[in-house]
Coordinates of C-alpha atoms in Angstrom, one line a residue:
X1 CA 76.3 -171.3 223.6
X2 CA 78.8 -170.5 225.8
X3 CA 79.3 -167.0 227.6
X4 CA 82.4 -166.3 225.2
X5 CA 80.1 -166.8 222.2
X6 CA 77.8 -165.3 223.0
X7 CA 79.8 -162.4 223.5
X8 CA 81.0 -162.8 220.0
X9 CA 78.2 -162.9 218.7
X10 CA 77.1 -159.9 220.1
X11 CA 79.8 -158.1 219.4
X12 CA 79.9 -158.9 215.3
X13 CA 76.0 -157.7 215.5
X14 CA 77.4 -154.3 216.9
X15 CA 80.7 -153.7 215.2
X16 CA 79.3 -155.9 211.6
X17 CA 80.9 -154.5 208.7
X18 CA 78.1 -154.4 207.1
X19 CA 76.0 -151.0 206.9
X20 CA 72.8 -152.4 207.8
X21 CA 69.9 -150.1 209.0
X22 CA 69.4 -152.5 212.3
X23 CA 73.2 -151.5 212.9
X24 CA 72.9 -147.5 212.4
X25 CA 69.9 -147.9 214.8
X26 CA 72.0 -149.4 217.0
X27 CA 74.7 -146.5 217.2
X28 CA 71.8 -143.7 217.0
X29 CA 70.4 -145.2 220.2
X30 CA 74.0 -144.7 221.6
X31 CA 74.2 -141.2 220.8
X32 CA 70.8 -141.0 222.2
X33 CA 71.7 -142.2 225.8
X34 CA 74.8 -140.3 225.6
X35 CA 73.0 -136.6 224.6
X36 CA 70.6 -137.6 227.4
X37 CA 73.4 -138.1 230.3
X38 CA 74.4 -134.5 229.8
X39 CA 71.5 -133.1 231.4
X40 CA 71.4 -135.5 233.8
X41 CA 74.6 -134.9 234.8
X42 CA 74.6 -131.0 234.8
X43 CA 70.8 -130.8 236.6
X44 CA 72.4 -133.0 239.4
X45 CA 75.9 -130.6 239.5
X46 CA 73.7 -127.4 239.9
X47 CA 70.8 -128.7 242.1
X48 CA 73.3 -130.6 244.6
X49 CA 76.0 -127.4 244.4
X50 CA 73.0 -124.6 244.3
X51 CA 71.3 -126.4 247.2
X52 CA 74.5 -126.8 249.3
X53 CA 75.7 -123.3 248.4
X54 CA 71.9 -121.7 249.7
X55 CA 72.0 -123.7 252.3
X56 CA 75.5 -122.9 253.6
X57 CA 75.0 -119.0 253.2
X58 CA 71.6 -119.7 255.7
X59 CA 73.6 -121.7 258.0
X60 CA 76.6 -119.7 258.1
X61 CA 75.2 -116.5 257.6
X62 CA 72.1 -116.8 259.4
X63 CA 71.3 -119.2 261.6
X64 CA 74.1 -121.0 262.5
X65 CA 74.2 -124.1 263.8
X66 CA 72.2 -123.8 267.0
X67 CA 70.4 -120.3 268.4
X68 CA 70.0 -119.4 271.9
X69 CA 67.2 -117.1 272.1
X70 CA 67.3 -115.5 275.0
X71 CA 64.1 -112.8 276.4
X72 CA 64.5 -109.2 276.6
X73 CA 63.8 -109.4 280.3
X74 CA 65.9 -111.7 281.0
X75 CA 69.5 -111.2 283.2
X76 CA 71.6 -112.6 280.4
X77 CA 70.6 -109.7 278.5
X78 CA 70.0 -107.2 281.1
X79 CA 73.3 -105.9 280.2
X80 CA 75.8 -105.7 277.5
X81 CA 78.4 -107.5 279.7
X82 CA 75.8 -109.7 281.1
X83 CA 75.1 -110.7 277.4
X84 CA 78.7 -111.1 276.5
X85 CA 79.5 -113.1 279.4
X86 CA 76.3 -115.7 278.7
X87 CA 78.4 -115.9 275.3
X88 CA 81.7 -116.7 276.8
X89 CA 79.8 -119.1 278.9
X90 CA 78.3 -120.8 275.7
X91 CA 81.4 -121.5 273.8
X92 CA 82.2 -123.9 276.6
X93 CA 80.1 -125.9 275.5
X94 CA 81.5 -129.2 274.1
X95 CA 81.5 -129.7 270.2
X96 CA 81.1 -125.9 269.8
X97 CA 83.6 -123.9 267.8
X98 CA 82.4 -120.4 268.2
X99 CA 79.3 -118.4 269.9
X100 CA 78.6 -114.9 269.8
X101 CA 75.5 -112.8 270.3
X102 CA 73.8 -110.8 267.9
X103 CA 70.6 -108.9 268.4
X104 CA 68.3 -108.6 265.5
X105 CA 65.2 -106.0 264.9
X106 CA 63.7 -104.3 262.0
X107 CA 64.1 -101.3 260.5
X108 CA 62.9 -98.5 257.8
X109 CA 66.6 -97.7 255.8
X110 CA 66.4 -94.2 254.3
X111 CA 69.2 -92.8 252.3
X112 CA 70.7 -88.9 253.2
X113 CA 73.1 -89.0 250.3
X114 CA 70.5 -87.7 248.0
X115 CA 67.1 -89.6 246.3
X116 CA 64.0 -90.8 247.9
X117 CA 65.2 -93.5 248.4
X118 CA 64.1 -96.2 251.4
X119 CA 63.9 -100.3 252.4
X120 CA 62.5 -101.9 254.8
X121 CA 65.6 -103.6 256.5
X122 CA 66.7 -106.2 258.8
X123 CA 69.3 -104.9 261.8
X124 CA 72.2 -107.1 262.6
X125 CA 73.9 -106.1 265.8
X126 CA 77.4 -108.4 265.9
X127 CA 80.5 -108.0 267.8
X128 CA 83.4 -105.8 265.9
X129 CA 85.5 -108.4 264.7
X130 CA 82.7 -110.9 263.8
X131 CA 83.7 -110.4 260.5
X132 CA 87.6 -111.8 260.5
X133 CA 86.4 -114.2 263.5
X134 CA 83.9 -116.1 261.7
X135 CA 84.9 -118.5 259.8
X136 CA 81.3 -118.7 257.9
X137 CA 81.5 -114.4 257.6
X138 CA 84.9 -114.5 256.4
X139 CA 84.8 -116.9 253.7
X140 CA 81.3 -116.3 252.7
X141 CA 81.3 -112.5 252.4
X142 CA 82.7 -110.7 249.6
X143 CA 83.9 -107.3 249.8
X144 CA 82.5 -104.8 247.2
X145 CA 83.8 -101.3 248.5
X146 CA 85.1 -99.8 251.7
X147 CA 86.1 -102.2 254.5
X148 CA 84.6 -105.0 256.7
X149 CA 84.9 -103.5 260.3
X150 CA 83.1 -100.9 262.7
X151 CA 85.1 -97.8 262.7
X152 CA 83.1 -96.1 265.4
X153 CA 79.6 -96.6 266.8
X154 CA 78.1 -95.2 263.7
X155 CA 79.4 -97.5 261.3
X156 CA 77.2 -99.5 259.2
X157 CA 77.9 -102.3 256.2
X158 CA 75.5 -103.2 254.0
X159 CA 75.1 -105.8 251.9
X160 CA 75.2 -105.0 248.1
X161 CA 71.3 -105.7 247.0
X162 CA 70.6 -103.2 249.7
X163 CA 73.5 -100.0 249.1
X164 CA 71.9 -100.9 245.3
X165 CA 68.1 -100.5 246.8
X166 CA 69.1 -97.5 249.3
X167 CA 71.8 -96.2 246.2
X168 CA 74.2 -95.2 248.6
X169 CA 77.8 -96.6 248.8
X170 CA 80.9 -96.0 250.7
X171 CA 80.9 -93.4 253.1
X172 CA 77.1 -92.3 252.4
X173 CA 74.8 -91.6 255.3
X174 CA 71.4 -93.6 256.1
X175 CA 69.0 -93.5 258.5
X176 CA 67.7 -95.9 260.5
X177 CA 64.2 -95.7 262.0
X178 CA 62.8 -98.6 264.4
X179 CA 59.6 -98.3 266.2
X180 CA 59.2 -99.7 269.8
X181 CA 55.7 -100.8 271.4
X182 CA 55.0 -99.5 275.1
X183 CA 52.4 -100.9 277.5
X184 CA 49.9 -97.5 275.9
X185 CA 50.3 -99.6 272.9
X186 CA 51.3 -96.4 270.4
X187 CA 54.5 -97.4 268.9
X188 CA 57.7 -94.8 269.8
X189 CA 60.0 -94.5 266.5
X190 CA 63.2 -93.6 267.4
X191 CA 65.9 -92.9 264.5
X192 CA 69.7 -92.8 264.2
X193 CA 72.2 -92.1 261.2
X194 CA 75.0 -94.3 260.7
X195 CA 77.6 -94.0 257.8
X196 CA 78.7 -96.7 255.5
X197 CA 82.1 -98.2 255.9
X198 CA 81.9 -101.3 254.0
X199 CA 79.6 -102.9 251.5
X200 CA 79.8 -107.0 251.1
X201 CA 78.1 -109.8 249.3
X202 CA 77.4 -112.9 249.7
X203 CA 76.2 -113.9 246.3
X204 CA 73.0 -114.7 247.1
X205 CA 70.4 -111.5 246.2
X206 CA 67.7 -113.0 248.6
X207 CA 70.0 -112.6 251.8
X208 CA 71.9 -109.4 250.7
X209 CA 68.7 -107.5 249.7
X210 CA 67.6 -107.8 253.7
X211 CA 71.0 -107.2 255.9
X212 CA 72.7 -104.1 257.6
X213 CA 75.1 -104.4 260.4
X214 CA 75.9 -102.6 263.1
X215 CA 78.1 -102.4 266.3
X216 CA 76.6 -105.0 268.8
X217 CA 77.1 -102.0 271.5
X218 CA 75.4 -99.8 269.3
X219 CA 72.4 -101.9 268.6
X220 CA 72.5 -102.6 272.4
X221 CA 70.9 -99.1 273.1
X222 CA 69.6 -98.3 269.5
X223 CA 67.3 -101.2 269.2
X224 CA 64.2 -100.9 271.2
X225 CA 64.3 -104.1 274.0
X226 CA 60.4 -105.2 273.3
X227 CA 60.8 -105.4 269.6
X228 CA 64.2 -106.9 269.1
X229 CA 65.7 -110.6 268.8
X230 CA 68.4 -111.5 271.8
X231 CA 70.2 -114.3 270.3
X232 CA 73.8 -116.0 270.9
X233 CA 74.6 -118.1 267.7
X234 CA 76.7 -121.5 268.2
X235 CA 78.9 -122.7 265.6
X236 CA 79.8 -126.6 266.4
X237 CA 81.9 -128.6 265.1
X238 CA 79.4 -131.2 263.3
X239 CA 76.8 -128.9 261.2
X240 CA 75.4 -132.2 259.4
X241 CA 75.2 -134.8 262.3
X242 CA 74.1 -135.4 265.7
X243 CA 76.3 -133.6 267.1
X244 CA 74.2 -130.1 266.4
X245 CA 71.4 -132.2 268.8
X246 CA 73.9 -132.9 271.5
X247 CA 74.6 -129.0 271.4
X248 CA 71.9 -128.0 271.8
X249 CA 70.5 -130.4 274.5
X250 CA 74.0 -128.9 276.7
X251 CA 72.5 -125.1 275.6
X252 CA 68.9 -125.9 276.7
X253 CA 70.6 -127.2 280.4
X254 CA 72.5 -124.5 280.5
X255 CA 69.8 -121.7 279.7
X256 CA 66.9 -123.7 281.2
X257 CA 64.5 -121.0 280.2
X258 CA 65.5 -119.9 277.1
X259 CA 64.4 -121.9 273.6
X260 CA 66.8 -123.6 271.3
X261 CA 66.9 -124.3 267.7
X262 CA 69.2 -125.7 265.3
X263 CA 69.6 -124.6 261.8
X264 CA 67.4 -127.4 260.7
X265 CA 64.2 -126.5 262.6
X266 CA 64.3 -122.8 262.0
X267 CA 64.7 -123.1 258.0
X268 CA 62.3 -126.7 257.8
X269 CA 60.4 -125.4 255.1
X270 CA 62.6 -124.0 252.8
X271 CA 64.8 -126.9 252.9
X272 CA 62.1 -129.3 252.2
X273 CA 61.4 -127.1 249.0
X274 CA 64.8 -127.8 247.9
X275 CA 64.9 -131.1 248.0
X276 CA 61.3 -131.5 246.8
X277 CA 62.2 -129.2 244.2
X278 CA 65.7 -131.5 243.7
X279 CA 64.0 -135.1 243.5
X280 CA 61.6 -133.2 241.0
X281 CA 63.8 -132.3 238.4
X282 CA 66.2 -135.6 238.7
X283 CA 62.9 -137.3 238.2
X284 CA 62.6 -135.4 234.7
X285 CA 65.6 -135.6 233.6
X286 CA 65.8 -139.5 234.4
X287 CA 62.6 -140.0 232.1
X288 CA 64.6 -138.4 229.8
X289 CA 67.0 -140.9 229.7
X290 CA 64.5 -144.0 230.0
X291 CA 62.9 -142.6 227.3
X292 CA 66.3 -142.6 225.4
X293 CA 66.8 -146.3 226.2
X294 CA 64.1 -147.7 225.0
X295 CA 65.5 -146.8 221.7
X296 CA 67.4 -149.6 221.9
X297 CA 64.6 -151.9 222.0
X298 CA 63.1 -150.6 218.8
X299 CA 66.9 -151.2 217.1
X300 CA 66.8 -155.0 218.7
X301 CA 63.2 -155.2 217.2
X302 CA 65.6 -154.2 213.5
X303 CA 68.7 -156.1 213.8
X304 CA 66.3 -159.3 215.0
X305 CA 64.4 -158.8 211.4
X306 CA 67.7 -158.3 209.2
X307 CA 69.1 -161.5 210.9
X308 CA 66.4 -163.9 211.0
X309 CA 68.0 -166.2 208.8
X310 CA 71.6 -166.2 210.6
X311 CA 69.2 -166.9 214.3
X312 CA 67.5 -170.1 212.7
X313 CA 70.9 -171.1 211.0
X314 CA 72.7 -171.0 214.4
X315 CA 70.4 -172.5 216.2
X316 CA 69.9 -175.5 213.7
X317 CA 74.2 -175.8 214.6
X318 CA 73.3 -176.3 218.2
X319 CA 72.9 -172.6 219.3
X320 CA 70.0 -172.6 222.5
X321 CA 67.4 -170.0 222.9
X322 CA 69.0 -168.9 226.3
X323 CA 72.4 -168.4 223.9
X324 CA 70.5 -165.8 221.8
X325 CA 68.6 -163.6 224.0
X326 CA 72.1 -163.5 226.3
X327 CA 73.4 -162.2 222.8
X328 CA 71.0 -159.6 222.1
X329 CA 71.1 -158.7 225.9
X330 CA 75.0 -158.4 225.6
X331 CA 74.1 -155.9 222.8
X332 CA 71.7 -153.7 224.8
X333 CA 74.5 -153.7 227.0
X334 CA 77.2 -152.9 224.9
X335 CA 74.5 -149.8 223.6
X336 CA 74.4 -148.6 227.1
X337 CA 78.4 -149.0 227.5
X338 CA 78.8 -146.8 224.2
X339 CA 76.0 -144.3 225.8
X340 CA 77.7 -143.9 228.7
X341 CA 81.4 -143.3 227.0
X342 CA 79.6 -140.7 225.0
X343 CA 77.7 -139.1 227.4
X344 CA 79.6 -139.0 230.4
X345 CA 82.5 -136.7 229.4
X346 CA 80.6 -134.2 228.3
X347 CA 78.1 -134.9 231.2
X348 CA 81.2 -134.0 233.5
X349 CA 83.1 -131.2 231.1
X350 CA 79.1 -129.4 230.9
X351 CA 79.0 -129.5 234.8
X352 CA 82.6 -128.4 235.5
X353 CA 81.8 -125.2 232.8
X354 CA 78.3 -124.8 233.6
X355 CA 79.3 -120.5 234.4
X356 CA 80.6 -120.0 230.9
X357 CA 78.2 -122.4 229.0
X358 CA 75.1 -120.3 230.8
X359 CA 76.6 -117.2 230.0
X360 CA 77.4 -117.9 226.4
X361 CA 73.9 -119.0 226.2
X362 CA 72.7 -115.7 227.7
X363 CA 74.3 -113.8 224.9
X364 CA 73.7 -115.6 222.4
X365 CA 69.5 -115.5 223.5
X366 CA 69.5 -111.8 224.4
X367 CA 71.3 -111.3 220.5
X368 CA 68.4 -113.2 218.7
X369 CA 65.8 -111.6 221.3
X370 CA 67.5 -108.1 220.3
X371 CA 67.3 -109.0 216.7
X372 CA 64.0 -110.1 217.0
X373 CA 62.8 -106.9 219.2
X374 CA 64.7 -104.6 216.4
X375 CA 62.7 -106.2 213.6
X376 CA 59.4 -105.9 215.5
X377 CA 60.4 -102.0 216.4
X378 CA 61.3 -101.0 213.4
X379 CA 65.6 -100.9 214.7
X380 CA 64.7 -99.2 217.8
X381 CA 66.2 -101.5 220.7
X382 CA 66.2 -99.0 223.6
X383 CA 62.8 -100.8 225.3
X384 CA 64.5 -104.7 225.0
X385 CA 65.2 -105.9 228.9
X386 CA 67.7 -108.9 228.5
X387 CA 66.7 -112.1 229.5
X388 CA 68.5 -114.0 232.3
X389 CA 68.7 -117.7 232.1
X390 CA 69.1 -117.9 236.0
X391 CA 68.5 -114.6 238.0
X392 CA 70.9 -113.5 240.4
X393 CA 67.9 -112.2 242.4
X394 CA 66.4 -116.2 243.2
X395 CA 69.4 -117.9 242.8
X396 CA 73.1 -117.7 243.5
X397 CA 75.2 -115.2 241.3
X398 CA 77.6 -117.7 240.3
X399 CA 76.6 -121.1 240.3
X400 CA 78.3 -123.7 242.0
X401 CA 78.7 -127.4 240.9
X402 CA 79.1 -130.5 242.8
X403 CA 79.6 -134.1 241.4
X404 CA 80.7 -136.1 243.1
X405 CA 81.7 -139.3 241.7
X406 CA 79.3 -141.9 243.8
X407 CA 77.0 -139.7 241.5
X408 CA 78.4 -140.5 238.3
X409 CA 78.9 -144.2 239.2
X410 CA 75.4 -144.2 240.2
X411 CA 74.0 -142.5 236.7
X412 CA 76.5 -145.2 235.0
X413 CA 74.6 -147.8 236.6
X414 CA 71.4 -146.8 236.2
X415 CA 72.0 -146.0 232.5
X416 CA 73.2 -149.8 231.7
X417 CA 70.1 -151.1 234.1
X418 CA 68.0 -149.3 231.8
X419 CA 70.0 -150.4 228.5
X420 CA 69.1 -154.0 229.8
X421 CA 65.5 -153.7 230.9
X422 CA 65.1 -152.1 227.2
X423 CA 66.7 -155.3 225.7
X424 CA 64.9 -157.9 227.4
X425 CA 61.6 -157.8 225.3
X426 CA 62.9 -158.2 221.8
X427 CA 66.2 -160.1 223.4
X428 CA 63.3 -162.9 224.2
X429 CA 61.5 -162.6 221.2
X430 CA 64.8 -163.4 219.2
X431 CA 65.4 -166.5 221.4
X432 CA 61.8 -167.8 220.7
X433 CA 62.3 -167.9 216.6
X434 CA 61.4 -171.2 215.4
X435 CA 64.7 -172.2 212.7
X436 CA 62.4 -174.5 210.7
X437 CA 59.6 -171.8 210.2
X438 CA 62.5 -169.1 209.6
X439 CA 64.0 -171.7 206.7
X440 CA 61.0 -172.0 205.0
X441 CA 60.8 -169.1 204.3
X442 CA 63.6 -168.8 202.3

């Protein structure tokens, strides 16, 4: 048989007009693959877009791209101009786009604007206008209330998870308290109020539950020397290549003494949880769609039954064994095709509308889980706690997607891989029938 008929023949197997159970198989093994794409597709849009939007709030927010950390003792942060000037000297670094130092301690947050209130906090001292300079701060944090700048030395934003912990907003007081340790080894608390100007987000609860900033001069003298980070954060121009190695082989030369990180070595762990985590669940969801194509082996197995008589008729005309299982291979293959048109679109349109799909979803749980709770409680719903489907306080609050489409050419591929591997068994076991053993049967 030639490549055209076979593909004929294939093709009046799938689109026969008669209703034959093999045939319904055929198309319910289509759906199949195509309802099993849509996870698939949506689990790789939220892990690649919720891993790169973590990861990018670390890096930008954070980390950076490389950290000079610089000792307490040392002259580059004797003073505040000394420690402004090692920054000026870092930015002249090649491949870096920005530097600035921050100094970073620990603190005990108490709100005076009524309530009990208190968090353990981390202490951000940045320069004033880190907030418009940065590209990372600018486009990354959102403002909730107030304004994002210093308006004296006694300014403070916080981020929103901790003016919600503290319950203070604009214009509210806090307290600060840090402790230093001298060489008697009795920690020294020392405390300062600052009022709130500003109150930001950054979407991610983890990050915004932890921050308060202050004025880098303020934070100079505020934060006690032994117990505080000295730091001066490089932004380069090459976050995901060499180039962040290059950077900070020029920062270790030029601050022979100091250590230097990148972004990669500082947050190692957590970023091999994500992609652990990542592989994990495209490994699941996968399965899910083998499992789907071997459907299609189970309708081959059918369709070879019904058409036992039309194999051994064919091949008695001069059709060859190699003809047939290409045929019922083609068919596998057209399954997959019809999988993928299926599946695919609304792998892409569930991706693109993840937000709205998860929130619908919310409701519609937390309405049946109200119902439910009513029945149980005799109507009285005041003790239900919704349930959320993804909580802002692990991941982002509004979930980003990214698919690319060497993804979705890669799932396509895969799928009709699969569609064939599934077809080869009973594609085989149709090209072995026997057309004298098949007519005597009849």
């Amino acid at each position: 048989m030639k490549a055209r008929s076979c593909f004929l023949y294939a093709f009046r197997i799938v689109f026969s007009k008669n209703r034959t159970n093999g045939r319904k198989s055929l198309f319910a093994s289509m759906f199949c693959i195509g309802i099993s794409l849509v996870p698939l597709l949506a689990v790789m849009a939220i892990s690649d877009g919720m891993i790169d939007g973590i990861t990018g709030r670390i890096i930008g927010l954070s980390t950076q791209d490389v950290d000079i950390f610089l000792s307490p003792d040392s002259e580059e942060a004797s003073t505040l101009n000394a420690f402004l000037s090692a920054s000026e000297d870092a930015s002249s670094l090649d491949h870096v786009t920005q530097a600035y130092p921050e100094i970073q301690g620990t603190a005990l947050a108490t709100s005076l604007s009524g309530g009990n209130y208190r968090s353990g906090a981390c202490v951000r001292a940045v320069p004033d206008d880190i907030f418009s300079r940065n590209e990372s701060f600018s486009s990354l944090f959102k403002l909730v209330g107030g304004q994002i700048s210093f308006q004296d030395g006694k300014s403070a934003i916080l981020c929103q998870k901790m003016a919600d912990d503290l319950n203070v907003g604009v214009g509210g007081r806090i307290s600060l308290v840090t402790a230093s340790l001298p060489e008697s080894g009795m920690p020294v608390p020392k405390s300062s109020v600052f009022t709130v100007t500003g109150i930001v987000s950054c979407g991610y609860q983890e990050l915004d539950a932890l921050w308060v900033f202050i004025p880098l001069k303020t934070g100079f003298s505020f934060l006690p020397r032994n117990a505080a980070s000295y730091s001066i954060r490089l932004k380069t121009d090459g976050t995901f290549t060499s180039v962040v190695q290059r950077v900070k082989h020029d920062a270790r030369l030029m601050f022979p003494l100091c250590p230097v990180w990148t972004w990669s070595e500082m947050n190692s762990s957590q970023f091999e949880n994500f992609s652990s985590t990542r592989i994990l669940l495209l490994l699941i969801m996968v399965l899910i769609v083998l499992v789907a194509s071997v459907n299609i082996s189970s309708a081959l197995v059918m369709v070879t039954m019904e058409r036992l008589k039309e194999i051994a008729i064919l091949k008695s005309m001069g059709a060859s064994s190699r003809g047939i299982r290409v045929s019922f291979l083609m068919v596998g293959g057209i399954c997959g095709l019809g999988g993928l048109v299926v599946g695919l679109p609304l792998g892409v349109l569930a991706a693109i509308y993840m937000n709205p799909i998860l929130k619908l979803l919310e409701k519609l749980t937390n309405l049946i889980g109200g119902a439910v709770y009513a029945i149980s409680h005799l109507g009285n719903v005041a003790g239900y706690v919704g349930i959320r489907l993804l909580d802002p306080a692990y991941y982002l609050q509004d979930i980003p997607t990214t698919l690319g489409a060497g993804h979705v050419l890669a799932v396509a591929l895969m799928t009709f891989f699969l569609s064939l591997l599934a077809s080869f068994i009973p594609a085989a076991r149709a090209g072995r029938e026997k057309p004298l053993d098949t007519l005597r049967k009849l």
